[in-house]
Amino acid sequence: MELMEKIVSFCKRRGFIFPSSEIYGGFGSGYDFGPLGVEMKNNIKRLWWDEMTKFHENIVGLDAAILMSPKVWEASGHLSAGFADELLECKECHKRFRLDEIVNPKSKRSPQGRQGGGRVGVQNPNCPDCGGELTQPRKFNLMMKTFVGPVEDEASITYLRAETCQGIYMNYENVLSSMRLKIPFGICQIGKAFRNEITPKDFIYRTREFEQMEMQWFCHKKETEKWFDFWKKERMKWYLNLGIKKENIRFREHKKEELAHYAQKAVDIEYKFPFASPAGRQGWKEIEGIHDRGDWDLSNHSKFSGKDLKYFNDETKEKYFLHIIETSAGVDRSLLAFLIDAYEEVKGARTKTTEAVKETEIVLHLDKKLAPIKVAVLPLVKNKEELVKKSKEIYNLLKFHFVCQYDEVGSIGRRYRRQDEIGTPFCVTVDFDTLKQDDVTVRDRDTMKQERIKTEGLFQFFRENLTK
Ligand code: GAP
């Protein structure tokens, strides 16, 4: 089985990610996050939020509405050809493709950017599936249209937001004045975004509904290069600090012809995924974009709304549009990258002391801060009342501070393996010595080392060991 197939089936089996509306055959390649998936997703979002709002001065948060005036999307350029993919349809099987999926790998064309890129000639106009003839490419806008109110007419059309940052521009003035900010400053937001993707695929990599973590850094035009470089490095550090292996992550600068309609410069942070990517890129695909958006957004919103969105610098007495450096990460894509990076299959059993029956064990070496369950509490056996009672006491003591799981089903070896598989950093085993000495065994997921710790010291132990 290919690695990606294994990950998809693992995610379903262990409660990370399920296909959406599965009993009706699935829906539009959408996915739902299960009990462990949502814990991990919340960890990613909290770590990003803390990084932005606690560890960087001058960044504040926002939570804007998903539905906004359709004028926002007119001004932002998303309703025009800039935010469109080129679609081809097979005349035989009617399957649809994005141009960049079927273009001849040998063509000199540079890989198509998400929101930009010029129109290019198709070298091999046959359907990759059935060999049928393909239509000529036509532009397909990616905005998700909807109606507000009871009447479905032109006047009630609006769009589900395609990027969260537009909500930030809408509130730029409110935030600036209410928080008395001075340049450079940032506004960040986490939230859902929607795109009517022609071909959602590769599990949660490309979906029609996804979540973004975006930060907009407002600065003077003269400082854009400096800040672009700063944020590029900061964002790469974030992934590396959370355990992504160095060899699996890289920067890729966009060529001029790939730039999105709003960008003057763009660098992607790419992860080496185990699925196909545009020709010649061997799995490298974007998980985050760092963009120099210039004054595109504020000047266009000024023009379309008639509201002066220039910044007044009360030290220099100048008035000008601020330039924006954006960091735009996908929650879903980061989660997928973290999962894949942490996934290890160990041939034969890791534990030699117990009756391991599986030929292959899975260990998820997630960073402790990302792990959905932090501590599992396990009585050595479930049919000894005192052990169960003591285990539940310990579980009840820890559960308010750390996400814990109590598990008494199966042999202790089997329970360790179950926890290793979902990336739980520590297992606490309550055994007969516990009843005499009031200490427990704490087992480390990665080293499998076990140490005895007094139950009264457990909280302190986990506080120290789960945060570093
Ligand atoms: N505001 C800029 C912007 O939206 P983007 O490169 O189009 O830029 C930013 O998207 C990030 O959003 C991507 O790096 C990716 O992580 C995530 N993203 C975009 N489209 C997505 C999709 N269809 N499915 C999942 N994630 C997506």
PDB file of C-alpha atoms in Angstrom, residues 99-101 103 106-112 118 120-121 278:
ATOM      1  CA  LEU A  99      -4.606  22.856 -16.887  1.00  0.00           C
ATOM      2  CA  ASP A 100      -1.546  22.485 -14.692  1.00  0.00           C
ATOM      3  CA  GLU A 101      -2.513  18.871 -13.951  1.00  0.00           C
ATOM      4  CA  VAL A 103       0.038  19.863 -19.227  1.00  0.00           C
ATOM      5  CA  LYS A 106       8.288  18.439 -20.932  1.00  0.00           C
ATOM      6  CA  SER A 107       6.750  21.800 -21.817  1.00  0.00           C
ATOM      7  CA  LYS A 108       8.814  24.800 -20.837  1.00  0.00           C
ATOM      8  CA  ARG A 109       5.876  26.212 -18.914  1.00  0.00           C
ATOM      9  CA  SER A 110       6.560  27.187 -15.318  1.00  0.00           C
ATOM     10  CA  PRO A 111       4.260  25.617 -12.763  1.00  0.00           C
ATOM     11  CA  GLN A 112       0.977  27.467 -12.436  1.00  0.00           C
ATOM     12  CA  GLY A 118      -0.628  33.366 -17.778  1.00  0.00           C
ATOM     13  CA  VAL A 120      -0.342  28.557 -21.792  1.00  0.00           C
ATOM     14  CA  GLY A 121      -0.610  26.169 -24.691  1.00  0.00           C
ATOM     15  CA  PRO A 278       3.453  19.555 -10.835  1.00  0.00           C
TER      16      PRO A 278
END
